[in-house]
Structures are given as C-alpha cells and as structure tokens.
Short mmCIF file of C-alpha atoms in Angstrom, two decimals:
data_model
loop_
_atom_site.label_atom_id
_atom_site.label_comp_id
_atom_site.label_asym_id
_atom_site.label_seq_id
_atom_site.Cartn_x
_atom_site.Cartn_y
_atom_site.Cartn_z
CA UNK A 1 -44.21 -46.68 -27.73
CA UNK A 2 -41.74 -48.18 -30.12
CA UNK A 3 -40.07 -45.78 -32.42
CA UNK A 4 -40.43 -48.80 -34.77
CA UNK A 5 -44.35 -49.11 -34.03
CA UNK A 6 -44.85 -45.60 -34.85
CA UNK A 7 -43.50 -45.43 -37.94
CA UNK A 8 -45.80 -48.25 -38.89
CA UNK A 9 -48.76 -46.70 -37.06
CA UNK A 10 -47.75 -43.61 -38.96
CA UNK A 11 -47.05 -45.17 -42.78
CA UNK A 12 -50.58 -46.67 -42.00
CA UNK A 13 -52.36 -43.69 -41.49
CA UNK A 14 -50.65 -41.78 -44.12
CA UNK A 15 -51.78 -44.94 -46.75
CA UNK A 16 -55.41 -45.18 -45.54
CA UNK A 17 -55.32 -41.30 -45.88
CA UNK A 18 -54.50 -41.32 -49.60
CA UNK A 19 -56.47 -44.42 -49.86
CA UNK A 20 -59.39 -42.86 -49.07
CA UNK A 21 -58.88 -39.28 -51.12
CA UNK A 22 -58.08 -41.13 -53.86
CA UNK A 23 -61.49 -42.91 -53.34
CA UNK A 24 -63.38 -39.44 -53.16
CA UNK A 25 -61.74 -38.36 -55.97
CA UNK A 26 -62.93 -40.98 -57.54
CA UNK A 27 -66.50 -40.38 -56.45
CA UNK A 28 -65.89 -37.12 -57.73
CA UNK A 29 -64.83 -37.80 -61.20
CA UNK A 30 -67.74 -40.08 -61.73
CA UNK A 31 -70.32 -37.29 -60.31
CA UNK A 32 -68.86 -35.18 -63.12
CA UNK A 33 -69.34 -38.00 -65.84
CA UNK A 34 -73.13 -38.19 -64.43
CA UNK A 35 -73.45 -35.07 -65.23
CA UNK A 36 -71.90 -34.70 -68.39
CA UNK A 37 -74.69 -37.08 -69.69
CA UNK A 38 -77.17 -34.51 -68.61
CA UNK A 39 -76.35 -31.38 -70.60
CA UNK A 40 -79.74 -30.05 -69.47
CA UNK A 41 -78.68 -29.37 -66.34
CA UNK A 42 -78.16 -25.19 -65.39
CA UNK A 43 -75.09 -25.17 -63.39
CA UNK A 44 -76.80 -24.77 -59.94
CA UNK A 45 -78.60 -28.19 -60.19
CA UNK A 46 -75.11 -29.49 -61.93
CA UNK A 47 -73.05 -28.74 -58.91
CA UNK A 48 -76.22 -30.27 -56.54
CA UNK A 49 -76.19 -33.31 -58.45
CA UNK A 50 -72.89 -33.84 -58.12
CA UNK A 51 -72.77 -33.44 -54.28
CA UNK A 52 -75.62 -35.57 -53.85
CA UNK A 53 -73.71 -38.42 -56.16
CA UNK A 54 -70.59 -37.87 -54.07
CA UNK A 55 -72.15 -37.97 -50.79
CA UNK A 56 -74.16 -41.23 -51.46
CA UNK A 57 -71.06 -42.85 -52.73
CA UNK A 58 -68.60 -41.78 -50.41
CA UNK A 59 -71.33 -43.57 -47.83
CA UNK A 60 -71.54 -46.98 -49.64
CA UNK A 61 -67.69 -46.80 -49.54
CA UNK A 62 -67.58 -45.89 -46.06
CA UNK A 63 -70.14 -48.97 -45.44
CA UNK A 64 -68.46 -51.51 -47.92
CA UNK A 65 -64.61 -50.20 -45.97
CA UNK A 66 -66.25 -50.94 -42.76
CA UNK A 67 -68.02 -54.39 -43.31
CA UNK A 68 -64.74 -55.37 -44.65
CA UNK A 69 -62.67 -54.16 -41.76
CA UNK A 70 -65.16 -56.11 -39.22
CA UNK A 71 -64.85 -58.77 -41.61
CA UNK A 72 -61.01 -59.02 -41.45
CA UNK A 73 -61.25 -58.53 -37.62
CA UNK A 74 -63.79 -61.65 -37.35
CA UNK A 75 -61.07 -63.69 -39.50
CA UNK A 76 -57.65 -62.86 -37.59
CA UNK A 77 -59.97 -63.65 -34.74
CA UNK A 78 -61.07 -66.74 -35.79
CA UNK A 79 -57.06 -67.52 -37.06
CA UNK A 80 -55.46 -66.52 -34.41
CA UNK A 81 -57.78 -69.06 -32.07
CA UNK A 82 -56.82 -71.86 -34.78
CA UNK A 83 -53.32 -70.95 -34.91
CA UNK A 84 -53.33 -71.47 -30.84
CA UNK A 85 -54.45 -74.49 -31.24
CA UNK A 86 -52.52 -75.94 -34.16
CA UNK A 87 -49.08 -74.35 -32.68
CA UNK A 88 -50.56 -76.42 -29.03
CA UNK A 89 -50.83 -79.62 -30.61
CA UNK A 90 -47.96 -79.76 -32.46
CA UNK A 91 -45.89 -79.03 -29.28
CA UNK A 92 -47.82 -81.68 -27.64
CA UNK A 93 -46.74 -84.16 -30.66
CA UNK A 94 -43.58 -83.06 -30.52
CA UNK A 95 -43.06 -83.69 -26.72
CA UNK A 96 -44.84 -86.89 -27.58
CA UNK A 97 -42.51 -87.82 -29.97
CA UNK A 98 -39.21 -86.93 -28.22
CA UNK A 99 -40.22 -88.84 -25.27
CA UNK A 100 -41.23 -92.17 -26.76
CA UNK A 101 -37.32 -91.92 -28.60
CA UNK A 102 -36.74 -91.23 -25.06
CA UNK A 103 -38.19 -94.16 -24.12
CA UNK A 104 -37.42 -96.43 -27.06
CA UNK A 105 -33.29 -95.30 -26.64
CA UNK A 106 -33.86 -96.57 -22.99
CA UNK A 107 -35.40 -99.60 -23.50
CA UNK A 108 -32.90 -100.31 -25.96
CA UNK A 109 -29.84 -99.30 -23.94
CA UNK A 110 -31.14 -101.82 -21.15
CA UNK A 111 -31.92 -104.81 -23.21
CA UNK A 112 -27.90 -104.39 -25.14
CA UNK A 113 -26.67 -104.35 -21.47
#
C-alpha cells in the first residue's frame, strides 16, 4: 500500500479512536452527574449505577455511530451511481456538441467554396 494511504488510514484510526474515548468519557461524566442527584446512594450501588448508565449509553452511541455509518455508505452509493451517470451524459453532450461544430464548420467550408 501507498505510504500516502497509510498515513490517511492511520490519521483515521487515530481520530475515530479519540472520537470515541472522548464519547465514553462523556458517558462517564454524565453517569457521575446521575448520581450526584442521588445522594442516597452507598457507594457500592453509586459505582453500579454508574456502569449500568455508561454501558447503556455507550450502546445507543455505538447504535446511533453505526446507523449513521450505513447511512453514509447507502448515500456515496447512491452518489457515486448519479455521479456515473451525470459525468456519462455530459461526455455524451459534449461529443455531441463538438461534432455538430464539426459538422456545421464543414458544411460551411463547402458551401464558401
């Protein structure tokens, strides 16, 4: 592979990597908030809430990152097909075109002569 291609392939997994630390540490700092608001709690069932908050929302992120990367792969799918096509016509039209000035210099030329 590409020293080039690496590099990206590397950058990328080193920013999804943060990404998604960042996004448990999130999870984490809002298990502890949860728990502030329940000063009840002994420490034992503090530390189990705050698992069981993390673990649920470190799944709905997992879910909501993973609908939105089929998502984006349905899209670039569905772009890519119209792109094809677009990029086709236009070289059609543009063929098109460059032969009817073909044509139209030709016709010309003969009727001067």
């Amino acid at each position: 592979m590409e020293p080039d291609k690496d590099s990206a392939r590397g950058l990328a997994q080193l920013e999804g990597f943060l990404l998604w630390n960042a996004e448990v540490e999130r999870a984490r700092r809002q298990a502890r908030r949860f728990t502030d608001q329940l000063p009840w709690l002994t420490t034992a069932q503090r530390e189990d809430v705050e698992r069981v908050f993390i673990t649920e929302r470190v799944a709905v992120a997992r879910e909501s990152l993973t609908r939105i990367r089929d998502r984006a792969d349905e899209l670039r799918e569905e772009y890519s097909g119209r792109y094809a096509r677009l990029r086709a016509r236009c070289v059609a039209v543009s063929v098109g075109a460059v032969g009817a000035v073909t044509c139209l210099g030709t016709a010309v030329t003969l009727a001067i002569r």
